[in-house]
mmCIF file of C-alpha atoms in Angstrom:
data_model
loop_
_atom_site.group_PDB
_atom_site.id
_atom_site.type_symbol
_atom_site.label_atom_id
_atom_site.label_comp_id
_atom_site.label_asym_id
_atom_site.label_seq_id
_atom_site.Cartn_x
_atom_site.Cartn_y
_atom_site.Cartn_z
ATOM 1 C CA MET A 172 -134.834 65.589 -17.130
ATOM 2 C CA LYS A 173 -132.803 67.403 -14.107
ATOM 3 C CA LYS A 174 -131.757 63.899 -13.651
ATOM 4 C CA MET A 175 -130.627 63.570 -17.454
ATOM 5 C CA LYS A 176 -128.526 66.983 -17.020
ATOM 6 C CA LYS A 177 -126.530 65.847 -13.798
ATOM 7 C CA LEU A 178 -125.330 62.963 -16.299
ATOM 8 C CA PHE A 179 -124.277 64.751 -19.041
ATOM 9 C CA LEU A 180 -122.828 67.307 -16.206
ATOM 10 C CA GLY A 181 -120.776 64.204 -14.533
ATOM 11 C CA ALA A 182 -119.593 62.495 -17.840
ATOM 12 C CA LEU A 183 -118.217 65.856 -18.904
ATOM 13 C CA ALA A 184 -115.994 66.377 -16.096
ATOM 14 C CA LEU A 185 -114.711 63.185 -15.963
ATOM 15 C CA VAL A 186 -113.942 63.718 -19.904
ATOM 16 C CA MET A 187 -112.035 67.209 -18.677
ATOM 17 C CA MET A 188 -110.106 65.517 -16.263
ATOM 18 C CA PHE A 189 -108.586 62.823 -18.167
ATOM 19 C CA THR A 190 -107.900 65.506 -20.906
ATOM 20 C CA LEU A 191 -105.739 67.317 -18.149
ATOM 21 C CA ALA A 192 -103.839 64.167 -17.249
ATOM 22 C CA ALA A 193 -103.495 63.434 -20.789
ATOM 23 C CA CYS A 194 -101.508 67.151 -21.490
ATOM 24 C CA GLY A 195 -99.703 66.443 -18.027
ATOM 25 C CA ASN A 196 -98.272 64.139 -19.307
ATOM 26 C CA SER A 197 -97.334 64.615 -22.744
ATOM 27 C CA GLU A 198 -92.955 64.968 -23.760
ATOM 28 C CA LYS A 199 -91.838 67.749 -25.026
ATOM 29 C CA THR A 200 -89.769 67.603 -28.140
ATOM 30 C CA GLU A 201 -87.776 69.347 -30.470
ATOM 31 C CA GLY A 202 -86.027 71.701 -28.182
ATOM 32 C CA SER A 203 -89.254 73.513 -27.128
ATOM 33 C CA GLY A 204 -87.415 73.832 -23.717
ATOM 34 C CA SER A 205 -91.018 74.993 -21.701
ATOM 35 C CA GLY A 206 -92.200 73.848 -18.649
ATOM 36 C CA ALA A 207 -88.994 75.635 -16.848
ATOM 37 C CA GLU A 208 -90.942 75.786 -13.984
ATOM 38 C CA SER A 209 -91.226 72.004 -13.062
ATOM 39 C CA ASP A 210 -88.607 69.766 -10.989
ATOM 40 C CA GLY A 211 -86.429 67.408 -12.223
ATOM 41 C CA VAL A 212 -84.996 66.539 -15.982
ATOM 42 C CA GLN A 213 -86.707 67.709 -18.373
ATOM 43 C CA GLU A 214 -87.620 65.363 -21.196
ATOM 44 C CA ILE A 215 -85.870 67.239 -24.993
ATOM 45 C CA THR A 216 -85.301 66.564 -28.017
ATOM 46 C CA ILE A 217 -81.913 68.676 -29.337
ATOM 47 C CA LYS A 218 -80.619 68.848 -32.273
ATOM 48 C CA ILE A 219 -77.108 70.117 -33.119
ATOM 49 C CA ALA A 220 -76.293 70.539 -36.140
ATOM 50 C CA HIS A 221 -72.687 72.384 -38.423
ATOM 51 C CA VAL A 222 -71.589 71.669 -41.938
ATOM 52 C CA VAL A 223 -68.428 69.521 -42.240
ATOM 53 C CA ALA A 224 -66.782 66.339 -41.580
ATOM 54 C CA GLU A 225 -66.901 64.033 -38.998
ATOM 55 C CA ASN A 226 -63.646 63.530 -38.748
ATOM 56 C CA THR A 227 -62.597 67.370 -37.160
ATOM 57 C CA PRO A 228 -62.590 69.311 -33.933
ATOM 58 C CA LYS A 229 -66.529 70.669 -34.474
ATOM 59 C CA HIS A 230 -67.553 67.146 -34.622
ATOM 60 C CA GLN A 231 -66.079 65.719 -31.947
ATOM 61 C CA GLY A 232 -67.633 68.646 -29.838
ATOM 62 C CA ALA A 233 -70.731 68.162 -31.376
ATOM 63 C CA LEU A 234 -70.508 64.252 -30.284
ATOM 64 C CA LYS A 235 -68.730 64.689 -27.041
ATOM 65 C CA MET A 236 -71.887 66.945 -26.064
ATOM 66 C CA LYS A 237 -74.041 64.553 -26.960
ATOM 67 C CA GLU A 238 -72.391 61.848 -24.267
ATOM 68 C CA VAL A 239 -71.783 63.882 -21.232
ATOM 69 C CA ILE A 240 -75.648 65.576 -22.352
ATOM 70 C CA GLU A 241 -77.315 62.135 -22.220
ATOM 71 C CA LYS A 242 -75.161 60.505 -19.751
ATOM 72 C CA GLU A 243 -76.667 63.460 -16.870
ATOM 73 C CA SER A 244 -80.000 63.246 -18.027
ATOM 74 C CA ASP A 245 -80.200 59.080 -17.726
ATOM 75 C CA GLY A 246 -81.414 59.530 -21.233
ATOM 76 C CA LYS A 247 -83.876 61.941 -20.679
ATOM 77 C CA ILE A 248 -82.736 64.531 -23.032
ATOM 78 C CA LYS A 249 -82.063 62.749 -26.474
ATOM 79 C CA VAL A 250 -78.942 64.658 -28.508
ATOM 80 C CA GLN A 251 -79.244 64.597 -32.519
ATOM 81 C CA VAL A 252 -75.719 65.269 -34.454
ATOM 82 C CA TYR A 253 -76.277 66.405 -37.647
ATOM 83 C CA PRO A 254 -72.286 67.064 -40.089
ATOM 84 C CA ASN A 255 -71.890 67.420 -43.467
ATOM 85 C CA SER A 256 -74.664 70.626 -43.738
ATOM 86 C CA SER A 257 -77.293 67.211 -44.018
ATOM 87 C CA LEU A 258 -79.553 69.166 -41.453
ATOM 88 C CA PHE A 259 -79.126 73.117 -42.582
ATOM 89 C CA GLY A 260 -76.016 74.834 -44.627
ATOM 90 C CA ASP A 261 -73.865 77.682 -44.730
ATOM 91 C CA LYS A 262 -77.035 79.977 -45.842
ATOM 92 C CA ASP A 263 -79.759 79.168 -43.576
ATOM 93 C CA GLU A 264 -78.280 77.714 -40.039
ATOM 94 C CA TYR A 265 -78.102 81.269 -38.348
ATOM 95 C CA GLN A 266 -81.981 81.622 -39.985
ATOM 96 C CA ASN A 267 -82.853 78.063 -38.267
ATOM 97 C CA LEU A 268 -81.619 79.102 -35.119
ATOM 98 C CA VAL A 269 -83.309 81.567 -34.603
ATOM 99 C CA ALA A 270 -86.837 79.634 -35.146
ATOM 100 C CA ASN A 271 -85.422 77.176 -32.984
ATOM 101 C CA ASN A 272 -85.872 74.403 -35.754
ATOM 102 C CA VAL A 273 -82.120 73.272 -34.274
ATOM 103 C CA GLN A 274 -81.084 74.315 -31.003
ATOM 104 C CA PHE A 275 -77.202 74.490 -31.696
ATOM 105 C CA ILE A 276 -75.365 75.607 -34.563
ATOM 106 C CA LEU A 277 -71.234 76.155 -35.325
ATOM 107 C CA PRO A 278 -70.575 79.217 -37.638
ATOM 108 C CA ASP A 279 -67.563 80.637 -39.290
ATOM 109 C CA MET A 280 -67.781 83.026 -37.509
ATOM 110 C CA SER A 281 -66.559 85.045 -40.466
ATOM 111 C CA LYS A 282 -70.461 84.163 -41.784
ATOM 112 C CA LEU A 283 -71.509 86.289 -38.310
ATOM 113 C CA VAL A 284 -70.283 89.865 -39.926
ATOM 114 C CA GLY A 285 -72.846 91.483 -40.902
ATOM 115 C CA ASN A 286 -74.551 90.304 -37.674
ATOM 116 C CA ASP A 287 -71.897 91.873 -35.429
ATOM 117 C CA PRO A 288 -68.880 93.595 -36.925
ATOM 118 C CA GLY A 289 -66.610 92.415 -33.384
ATOM 119 C CA PHE A 290 -66.749 88.355 -35.588
ATOM 120 C CA ASN A 291 -63.839 90.295 -37.179
ATOM 121 C CA ILE A 292 -61.666 89.290 -34.531
ATOM 122 C CA PRO A 293 -60.584 86.137 -36.323
ATOM 123 C CA ALA A 294 -58.907 88.502 -39.307
ATOM 124 C CA MET A 295 -57.846 91.210 -37.413
ATOM 125 C CA PRO A 296 -53.912 90.597 -38.301
ATOM 126 C CA PHE A 297 -51.368 88.986 -35.994
ATOM 127 C CA LEU A 298 -53.362 89.969 -33.389
ATOM 128 C CA PHE A 299 -53.241 85.948 -31.139
ATOM 129 C CA GLU A 300 -50.433 84.505 -30.648
ATOM 130 C CA SER A 301 -51.604 81.857 -30.018
ATOM 131 C CA ASP A 302 -54.567 79.639 -29.176
ATOM 132 C CA GLU A 303 -54.001 79.865 -25.676
ATOM 133 C CA ALA A 304 -54.838 83.921 -26.277
ATOM 134 C CA ALA A 305 -57.564 83.689 -28.557
ATOM 135 C CA ASN A 306 -59.725 81.271 -26.197
ATOM 136 C CA ALA A 307 -59.145 83.283 -23.071
ATOM 137 C CA PHE A 308 -60.287 86.421 -24.982
ATOM 138 C CA TRP A 309 -63.556 84.631 -26.322
ATOM 139 C CA ASP A 310 -63.659 83.344 -22.575
ATOM 140 C CA GLY A 311 -63.186 86.753 -20.680
ATOM 141 C CA GLU A 312 -65.368 90.202 -20.505
ATOM 142 C CA LYS A 313 -65.056 91.420 -24.565
ATOM 143 C CA GLY A 314 -64.918 88.259 -26.161
ATOM 144 C CA GLN A 315 -68.641 87.331 -23.862
ATOM 145 C CA GLU A 316 -69.747 90.991 -24.840
ATOM 146 C CA ILE A 317 -69.749 90.227 -28.629
ATOM 147 C CA PHE A 318 -71.658 87.112 -28.140
ATOM 148 C CA LYS A 319 -74.589 89.277 -26.566
ATOM 149 C CA ARG A 320 -74.754 91.355 -29.349
ATOM 150 C CA LEU A 321 -76.931 88.377 -31.163
ATOM 151 C CA GLU A 322 -79.641 88.402 -28.605
ATOM 152 C CA LYS A 323 -81.626 91.164 -29.879
ATOM 153 C CA ASP A 324 -81.779 87.819 -32.951
ATOM 154 C CA GLY A 325 -82.864 85.743 -29.786
ATOM 155 C CA VAL A 326 -79.351 84.023 -29.882
ATOM 156 C CA LEU A 327 -77.514 82.942 -26.767
ATOM 157 C CA GLY A 328 -73.964 82.626 -27.740
ATOM 158 C CA MET A 329 -71.694 79.839 -25.000
ATOM 159 C CA ALA A 330 -68.116 79.309 -26.294
ATOM 160 C CA MET A 331 -65.579 79.681 -29.034
ATOM 161 C CA TRP A 332 -64.065 76.220 -31.021
ATOM 162 C CA PRO A 333 -61.186 77.075 -32.383
ATOM 163 C CA ASN A 334 -59.746 75.494 -35.576
ATOM 164 C CA GLY A 335 -56.507 77.346 -35.340
ATOM 165 C CA ALA A 336 -53.735 79.918 -36.817
ATOM 166 C CA LYS A 337 -53.960 80.569 -40.666
ATOM 167 C CA HIS A 338 -50.823 79.894 -42.471
ATOM 168 C CA MET A 339 -49.972 81.427 -46.206
ATOM 169 C CA THR A 340 -49.647 78.726 -49.024
ATOM 170 C CA ASN A 341 -48.310 79.391 -52.910
ATOM 171 C CA ASP A 342 -47.020 78.573 -55.582
ATOM 172 C CA LYS A 343 -44.921 81.729 -56.501
ATOM 173 C CA LYS A 344 -42.144 82.387 -54.197
ATOM 174 C CA ALA A 345 -41.629 82.223 -50.455
ATOM 175 C CA ILE A 346 -43.231 84.921 -48.469
ATOM 176 C CA LYS A 347 -40.878 86.876 -46.154
ATOM 177 C CA LYS A 348 -42.169 89.876 -46.269
ATOM 178 C CA PRO A 349 -45.102 92.051 -47.561
ATOM 179 C CA GLY A 350 -43.626 93.114 -50.844
ATOM 180 C CA ASP A 351 -43.242 89.934 -51.564
ATOM 181 C CA LEU A 352 -46.816 89.247 -52.031
ATOM 182 C CA ASP A 353 -46.922 92.209 -54.785
ATOM 183 C CA GLY A 354 -49.349 91.205 -58.097
ATOM 184 C CA MET A 355 -50.336 87.868 -56.166
ATOM 185 C CA LYS A 356 -54.011 85.956 -56.158
ATOM 186 C CA ILE A 357 -54.851 84.867 -53.097
ATOM 187 C CA ARG A 358 -57.771 82.783 -52.165
ATOM 188 C CA THR A 359 -59.354 83.667 -49.011
ATOM 189 C CA GLN A 360 -62.437 83.163 -46.662
ATOM 190 C CA GLY A 361 -64.251 86.461 -47.960
ATOM 191 C CA GLY A 362 -65.151 89.405 -46.065
ATOM 192 C CA GLN A 363 -64.595 92.800 -46.296
ATOM 193 C CA LEU A 364 -61.517 92.934 -43.624
ATOM 194 C CA LEU A 365 -59.478 90.336 -45.391
ATOM 195 C CA GLU A 366 -60.034 91.716 -49.190
ATOM 196 C CA ALA A 367 -58.693 94.211 -47.265
ATOM 197 C CA ILE A 368 -55.107 93.041 -46.547
ATOM 198 C CA TYR A 369 -54.062 91.522 -49.341
ATOM 199 C CA ALA A 370 -55.120 94.980 -50.804
ATOM 200 C CA GLU A 371 -52.772 96.877 -48.881
ATOM 201 C CA LEU A 372 -50.576 94.278 -49.218
ATOM 202 C CA GLY A 373 -50.762 94.582 -53.054
ATOM 203 C CA ALA A 374 -52.740 91.334 -53.398
ATOM 204 C CA GLY A 375 -55.773 90.325 -55.148
ATOM 205 C CA SER A 376 -58.157 88.055 -52.746
ATOM 206 C CA ALA A 377 -60.829 85.731 -54.521
ATOM 207 C CA SER A 378 -63.360 84.282 -52.431
ATOM 208 C CA ILE A 379 -63.568 80.684 -53.853
ATOM 209 C CA PRO A 380 -65.886 77.723 -51.714
ATOM 210 C CA PHE A 381 -63.450 75.032 -50.332
ATOM 211 C CA GLY A 382 -64.246 71.885 -52.035
ATOM 212 C CA GLU A 383 -62.884 73.875 -55.567
ATOM 213 C CA LEU A 384 -60.319 74.975 -53.959
ATOM 214 C CA TYR A 385 -57.593 71.962 -54.820
ATOM 215 C CA THR A 386 -58.142 72.230 -58.644
ATOM 216 C CA ALA A 387 -57.782 76.154 -58.393
ATOM 217 C CA LEU A 388 -54.633 76.561 -56.923
ATOM 218 C CA GLN A 389 -53.957 73.511 -59.779
ATOM 219 C CA GLN A 390 -55.081 75.277 -62.043
ATOM 220 C CA GLY A 391 -53.874 78.536 -61.409
ATOM 221 C CA THR A 392 -56.828 80.378 -60.750
ATOM 222 C CA VAL A 393 -55.463 81.417 -57.932
ATOM 223 C CA ASP A 394 -51.999 81.607 -56.892
ATOM 224 C CA GLY A 395 -51.953 81.207 -53.107
ATOM 225 C CA GLN A 396 -55.193 80.355 -49.791
ATOM 226 C CA GLU A 397 -54.811 80.992 -46.619
ATOM 227 C CA ASN A 398 -55.586 78.356 -43.953
ATOM 228 C CA THR A 399 -54.766 75.703 -40.508
ATOM 229 C CA PHE A 400 -51.740 73.242 -40.609
ATOM 230 C CA SER A 401 -54.759 70.440 -40.566
ATOM 231 C CA ASN A 402 -56.877 72.243 -43.487
ATOM 232 C CA ILE A 403 -53.655 72.964 -45.539
ATOM 233 C CA GLU A 404 -52.984 69.092 -45.183
ATOM 234 C CA SER A 405 -55.759 67.323 -44.694
ATOM 235 C CA LYS A 406 -56.713 68.647 -48.836
ATOM 236 C CA LYS A 407 -53.300 67.870 -50.212
ATOM 237 C CA PHE A 408 -52.575 71.529 -50.929
ATOM 238 C CA ASP A 409 -48.739 70.845 -50.528
ATOM 239 C CA GLU A 410 -49.388 68.792 -54.080
ATOM 240 C CA VAL A 411 -50.378 71.756 -56.403
ATOM 241 C CA GLN A 412 -48.336 74.828 -53.852
ATOM 242 C CA LYS A 413 -44.403 74.641 -53.548
ATOM 243 C CA TYR A 414 -44.176 77.836 -50.651
ATOM 244 C CA MET A 415 -45.537 77.572 -47.658
ATOM 245 C CA THR A 416 -45.055 80.466 -44.770
ATOM 246 C CA ILE A 417 -45.888 79.791 -40.759
ATOM 247 C CA MET A 418 -47.010 83.277 -40.181
ATOM 248 C CA GLY A 419 -50.046 82.711 -38.062
ATOM 249 C CA HIS A 420 -51.734 86.368 -39.131
ATOM 250 C CA THR A 421 -55.406 85.922 -38.892
ATOM 251 C CA ARG A 422 -57.777 82.939 -37.485
ATOM 252 C CA VAL A 423 -60.455 80.976 -38.134
ATOM 253 C CA ASP A 424 -62.769 80.654 -35.324
ATOM 254 C CA TYR A 425 -66.273 78.828 -34.637
ATOM 255 C CA ALA A 426 -69.527 80.407 -32.475
ATOM 256 C CA LEU A 427 -71.259 77.558 -30.916
ATOM 257 C CA LEU A 428 -74.535 79.481 -30.758
ATOM 258 C CA THR A 429 -77.834 78.674 -28.981
ATOM 259 C CA ASN A 430 -81.786 80.054 -28.924
ATOM 260 C CA THR A 431 -82.610 82.180 -26.577
ATOM 261 C CA LYS A 432 -85.781 81.073 -25.558
ATOM 262 C CA PHE A 433 -84.566 77.427 -26.474
ATOM 263 C CA TRP A 434 -82.244 78.187 -23.326
ATOM 264 C CA GLU A 435 -84.582 80.209 -20.909
ATOM 265 C CA GLY A 436 -87.077 77.413 -20.985
ATOM 266 C CA LEU A 437 -85.025 75.031 -19.308
ATOM 267 C CA ASN A 438 -85.095 74.731 -15.609
ATOM 268 C CA ASP A 439 -81.899 74.571 -13.321
ATOM 269 C CA GLU A 440 -81.200 71.217 -13.287
ATOM 270 C CA THR A 441 -82.047 70.440 -16.853
ATOM 271 C CA LYS A 442 -79.570 73.988 -17.617
ATOM 272 C CA ALA A 443 -77.132 72.589 -15.731
ATOM 273 C CA ILE A 444 -76.672 69.123 -17.519
ATOM 274 C CA VAL A 445 -76.194 71.338 -20.690
ATOM 275 C CA GLN A 446 -73.844 73.512 -19.500
ATOM 276 C CA LYS A 447 -72.268 70.839 -18.317
ATOM 277 C CA GLY A 448 -72.629 69.360 -21.907
ATOM 278 C CA VAL A 449 -71.037 72.333 -23.125
ATOM 279 C CA ASP A 450 -68.008 73.265 -21.661
ATOM 280 C CA GLU A 451 -66.987 69.104 -22.075
ATOM 281 C CA GLY A 452 -67.791 69.613 -25.267
ATOM 282 C CA THR A 453 -65.959 72.736 -25.940
ATOM 283 C CA LYS A 454 -62.638 71.264 -23.976
ATOM 284 C CA LEU A 455 -62.485 67.908 -25.800
ATOM 285 C CA ALA A 456 -63.301 70.503 -29.396
ATOM 286 C CA ARG A 457 -59.530 72.859 -27.899
ATOM 287 C CA GLU A 458 -57.724 70.280 -27.615
ATOM 288 C CA SER A 459 -58.543 68.405 -30.576
ATOM 289 C CA ALA A 460 -57.920 71.675 -33.050
ATOM 290 C CA LYS A 461 -54.222 71.619 -31.160
ATOM 291 C CA LYS A 462 -53.252 68.264 -31.660
ATOM 292 C CA LEU A 463 -55.049 68.085 -35.237
ATOM 293 C CA ASN A 464 -52.440 71.395 -36.381
ATOM 294 C CA ASP A 465 -49.742 69.877 -34.898
ATOM 295 C CA ASP A 466 -49.741 66.201 -36.581
ATOM 296 C CA ALA A 467 -50.930 68.089 -39.683
ATOM 297 C CA LEU A 468 -47.565 70.364 -39.647
ATOM 298 C CA ALA A 469 -45.334 67.140 -38.493
ATOM 299 C CA LYS A 470 -46.879 64.742 -41.786
ATOM 300 C CA LEU A 471 -46.478 68.584 -44.602
ATOM 301 C CA LYS A 472 -42.345 68.188 -42.970
ATOM 302 C CA ASP A 473 -42.158 64.175 -43.558
ATOM 303 C CA ASN A 474 -44.327 64.507 -46.905
ATOM 304 C CA GLY A 475 -41.064 67.415 -48.208
ATOM 305 C CA GLN A 476 -43.582 68.208 -50.822
ATOM 306 C CA VAL A 477 -43.973 72.164 -49.757
ATOM 307 C CA GLU A 478 -40.773 74.430 -48.643
ATOM 308 C CA ILE A 479 -41.510 75.446 -45.472
ATOM 309 C CA ASN A 480 -40.609 78.608 -44.521
ATOM 310 C CA GLU A 481 -41.268 80.595 -40.581
ATOM 311 C CA LEU A 482 -41.557 84.211 -40.382
ATOM 312 C CA SER A 483 -39.152 85.964 -37.854
ATOM 313 C CA ASP A 484 -40.412 88.646 -35.242
ATOM 314 C CA ALA A 485 -39.060 90.649 -36.581
ATOM 315 C CA GLU A 486 -40.601 89.457 -40.446
ATOM 316 C CA ILE A 487 -44.443 89.873 -38.223
ATOM 317 C CA GLU A 488 -42.780 93.191 -36.734
ATOM 318 C CA GLU A 489 -42.149 94.380 -40.890
ATOM 319 C CA PHE A 490 -45.814 93.012 -42.086
ATOM 320 C CA LYS A 491 -47.551 94.293 -38.567
ATOM 321 C CA LYS A 492 -46.641 98.025 -39.321
ATOM 322 C CA THR A 493 -47.950 97.345 -43.287
ATOM 323 C CA LEU A 494 -50.320 96.392 -42.422
ATOM 324 C CA GLU A 495 -50.804 99.803 -39.738
ATOM 325 C CA PRO A 496 -53.316 101.428 -41.776
ATOM 326 C CA ILE A 497 -56.355 97.940 -41.964
ATOM 327 C CA TYR A 498 -55.492 97.773 -38.071
ATOM 328 C CA ASN A 499 -56.513 101.624 -37.426
ATOM 329 C CA GLU A 500 -59.258 101.588 -39.724
ATOM 330 C CA TRP A 501 -61.051 98.474 -38.049
ATOM 331 C CA ALA A 502 -60.101 98.916 -34.914
ATOM 332 C CA GLU A 503 -62.489 101.319 -35.132
ATOM 333 C CA LYS A 504 -65.047 99.327 -36.239
ATOM 334 C CA ILE A 505 -64.473 96.528 -34.103
ATOM 335 C CA GLY A 506 -63.679 98.836 -30.767
ATOM 336 C CA LYS A 507 -60.593 99.591 -28.992
ATOM 337 C CA ASP A 508 -61.069 98.575 -26.193
ATOM 338 C CA ILE A 509 -61.809 95.125 -27.587
ATOM 339 C CA ILE A 510 -59.174 95.321 -29.272
ATOM 340 C CA GLU A 511 -57.246 96.371 -26.950
ATOM 341 C CA ASP A 512 -58.093 93.546 -24.331
ATOM 342 C CA ALA A 513 -57.298 91.186 -27.449
ATOM 343 C CA GLU A 514 -53.721 91.472 -27.297
ATOM 344 C CA SER A 515 -53.293 91.412 -24.082
ATOM 345 C CA LYS A 516 -54.480 88.227 -23.936
#
């Protein structure tokens, strides 16, 4: 009996040894982030999802992240990029990031204003004079402070990727002063701040899905819209609009976000590789956005289908003066210190 008991205990010990060995060699996937204490590059799969097409700065930046991360990790880290809402859409990507079902997303900041009013910064009128000024703000202390406010959700803000400054088109008249907008109906991305801006200018606003905007302009559902040069040119809005005003009054900017638990679960070596991918992706996305908008403006001029007017400094000041009540109200909501920092860039 004692002999049988010894044989049984010996067999049990062997089984436990093999089980532990198998567990130790298991590969973690889907950005689980476990094992941060281990040495060497962790073998993980990272998902990056966004809602726009492949021919955009956002997608090119995401592909750069994939290229750098996979190369620097010698293929130990796999990166999967999902464009065109093919994994998650606008309505559910943030919740899935919180759940770590995806490790990086790139939402329009206007989609984050419900999480924190600081993400209204791109919609603040005439706050930034250039892409470089906007980049400097989000890279700086106050921009990073806004990103940090998402940590309560288990989300970490990594960087701002720009689409660029917005300009206005319409089918009624050249816009040169605030009064020219009186009675018009303008399509916007939506949100209380943009609605307030156009109400102050005497115009109505409507939130129409971007994919339906060409038809809405063509049919006169709205008189005009605001967008970046690249969006205006690529969607051929100049075919159904007579006038374009170069204003740069508001912006479209994206936030590169990751899951906090995923990020904290990376060991130092793995984290350094992923951070390098983020840095290189950010650099390319910013360069691509500027080039795309410059090229789009040149094409719009060559097309000759829309009359293009650029506001002078004096005309911009007139718009700023008219919008001063909006500016003061929203500076209180966002934070005067944040607005002052943005103005200093």
